[in-house]
Amino acid sequence: MAQTIVKTVKSMLAEANADIVTLSVEEAMSRHGREDVLLIDIRDPRELEREGAVPGAFHAPRGMLEFWIDPKSPYFKPVFGEDKQFIFFCAGGMRSALTTKTLQDMGLKPVAHVAGGFGAWKAAGGPVETYPRDEGKKG
């Protein structure tokens, strides 16, 4: 049986981008390291190993985020209960846009995502470290 896709990725991205805050990479870089901001990398661990990571960013695999932010979930991560701005990024900005919309709809706030993702961060000269990080470091 042939499938009929009624909602495309393109339309989902358009809906998400119309409803969320998108930061330029420069805006995200200016907030990097602030105590009231948490950068959250939603890329797959293999992407981090291959491309590197933003120092101090919290790694949260995309597939677990809804469970990690819900305080009633057995997988809740206390970091998502903190009073911070949560800025999500992926490799290029598409997964993070959809993620930001979903988590905003769940009630997480304030949230934003980085236009162009890690690729834009790296191209703009943002700090990058190897992954996995040394044991004992946060993130």
Short mmCIF file of C-alpha atoms in Angstrom, two decimals:
data_model
loop_
_atom_site.label_atom_id
_atom_site.label_comp_id
_atom_site.label_asym_id
_atom_site.label_seq_id
_atom_site.Cartn_x
_atom_site.Cartn_y
_atom_site.Cartn_z
CA MET A 1 0.00 0.00 0.00
CA ALA A 2 1.39 3.40 -0.96
CA GLN A 3 1.72 5.98 1.78
CA THR A 4 0.17 9.43 1.57
CA ILE A 5 2.23 11.95 3.51
CA VAL A 6 -0.04 14.86 4.39
CA LYS A 7 2.48 16.98 6.28
CA THR A 8 5.93 17.47 4.83
CA VAL A 9 9.16 18.28 6.63
CA LYS A 10 9.18 21.59 4.76
CA SER A 11 5.73 22.51 6.07
CA MET A 12 6.62 21.38 9.59
CA LEU A 13 9.74 23.55 9.53
CA ALA A 14 7.74 26.53 8.28
CA GLU A 15 5.23 26.10 11.10
CA ALA A 16 7.97 25.72 13.70
CA ASN A 17 9.99 28.69 12.47
CA ALA A 18 6.88 30.89 12.54
CA ASP A 19 6.36 30.13 16.22
CA ILE A 20 9.84 29.97 17.79
CA VAL A 21 12.77 32.26 18.51
CA THR A 22 15.66 31.74 16.12
CA LEU A 23 19.03 33.17 17.12
CA SER A 24 21.79 33.99 14.71
CA VAL A 25 25.03 32.20 15.40
CA GLU A 26 26.47 35.54 16.56
CA GLU A 27 23.65 35.96 19.08
CA ALA A 28 24.19 32.40 20.34
CA MET A 29 27.94 32.95 20.61
CA SER A 30 27.38 36.12 22.64
CA ARG A 31 25.32 34.09 25.15
CA HIS A 32 27.78 31.18 25.32
CA GLY A 33 29.12 30.75 28.83
CA ARG A 34 26.48 32.85 30.59
CA GLU A 35 25.13 31.36 33.83
CA ASP A 36 21.52 31.99 32.79
CA VAL A 37 21.86 30.21 29.43
CA LEU A 38 22.27 26.56 28.53
CA LEU A 39 23.32 25.57 25.03
CA ILE A 40 21.96 22.13 24.22
CA ASP A 41 23.46 20.00 21.47
CA ILE A 42 20.91 17.52 20.13
CA ARG A 43 23.17 15.86 17.57
CA ASP A 44 23.87 12.15 17.57
CA PRO A 45 27.01 11.16 19.54
CA ARG A 46 28.66 10.07 16.27
CA GLU A 47 28.25 13.61 14.94
CA LEU A 48 29.92 15.03 18.04
CA GLU A 49 32.80 12.56 17.75
CA ARG A 50 33.26 13.40 14.07
CA GLU A 51 32.81 17.21 14.17
CA GLY A 52 33.54 18.23 17.76
CA ALA A 53 31.40 19.92 20.39
CA VAL A 54 30.72 23.38 21.78
CA PRO A 55 32.55 23.69 25.11
CA GLY A 56 30.10 23.64 28.00
CA ALA A 57 27.11 22.65 25.88
CA PHE A 58 24.84 20.00 27.36
CA HIS A 59 24.42 16.98 25.12
CA ALA A 60 20.84 15.73 24.90
CA PRO A 61 20.13 13.22 22.13
CA ARG A 62 17.10 14.28 20.11
CA GLY A 63 15.25 11.05 20.75
CA MET A 64 15.15 11.55 24.53
CA LEU A 65 14.33 15.24 24.91
CA GLU A 66 10.59 15.00 25.54
CA PHE A 67 11.29 12.45 28.27
CA TRP A 68 14.17 14.45 29.75
CA ILE A 69 12.18 17.70 30.13
CA ASP A 70 9.00 16.19 31.60
CA PRO A 71 9.30 16.26 35.41
CA LYS A 72 6.80 13.40 35.64
CA SER A 73 8.89 11.18 33.40
CA PRO A 74 11.21 8.61 35.00
CA TYR A 75 13.89 9.96 32.64
CA PHE A 76 13.61 13.62 33.76
CA LYS A 77 16.92 15.50 33.89
CA PRO A 78 16.99 18.20 36.61
CA VAL A 79 18.97 20.52 34.33
CA PHE A 80 15.70 21.12 32.46
CA GLY A 81 14.04 22.34 35.66
CA GLU A 82 16.54 25.18 36.06
CA ASP A 83 15.70 28.84 35.49
CA LYS A 84 17.69 29.32 32.29
CA GLN A 85 17.25 30.11 28.63
CA PHE A 86 17.55 26.86 26.69
CA ILE A 87 19.18 27.26 23.28
CA PHE A 88 19.06 24.16 21.08
CA PHE A 89 21.24 23.38 18.09
CA CYS A 90 21.85 20.48 15.72
CA ALA A 91 24.12 20.21 12.70
CA GLY A 92 22.27 22.62 10.42
CA GLY A 93 19.22 24.02 12.22
CA MET A 94 16.38 21.81 11.04
CA ARG A 95 16.19 19.27 13.87
CA SER A 96 16.69 22.02 16.44
CA ALA A 97 13.83 24.08 14.98
CA LEU A 98 11.44 21.12 15.26
CA THR A 99 12.78 20.30 18.72
CA THR A 100 12.39 23.86 19.96
CA LYS A 101 8.78 23.98 18.75
CA THR A 102 7.92 20.66 20.41
CA LEU A 103 9.52 21.55 23.74
CA GLN A 104 7.99 25.03 23.69
CA ASP A 105 4.59 23.39 23.13
CA MET A 106 5.30 21.16 26.15
CA GLY A 107 5.88 24.28 28.28
CA LEU A 108 9.67 24.62 28.44
CA LYS A 109 10.63 28.30 28.39
CA PRO A 110 12.38 30.37 27.39
CA VAL A 111 13.62 28.38 24.42
CA ALA A 112 15.35 29.25 21.14
CA HIS A 113 17.41 27.56 18.49
CA VAL A 114 20.49 28.50 16.47
CA ALA A 115 20.07 29.23 12.77
CA GLY A 116 22.53 27.10 10.84
CA GLY A 117 23.34 24.95 13.89
CA PHE A 118 26.79 23.65 14.68
CA GLY A 119 27.90 24.11 11.07
CA ALA A 120 27.28 27.86 11.33
CA TRP A 121 28.92 27.94 14.78
CA LYS A 122 32.07 26.31 13.44
CA ALA A 123 32.13 28.47 10.28
CA ALA A 124 31.84 31.63 12.41
CA GLY A 125 34.88 30.61 14.44
CA GLY A 126 33.02 29.57 17.57
CA PRO A 127 34.97 27.52 20.10
CA VAL A 128 35.00 23.77 19.47
CA GLU A 129 36.44 20.94 21.55
CA THR A 130 36.92 17.27 20.86
CA TYR A 131 34.29 14.78 21.95
CA PRO A 132 34.00 12.78 24.08
CA ARG A 133 35.06 15.28 26.66
CA ASP A 134 37.37 14.48 29.54
CA GLU A 135 35.61 12.70 32.40
CA GLY A 136 34.52 15.00 35.18
CA LYS A 137 33.48 17.89 32.95
CA LYS A 138 29.87 19.03 32.89
CA GLY A 139 27.95 18.35 29.73
#
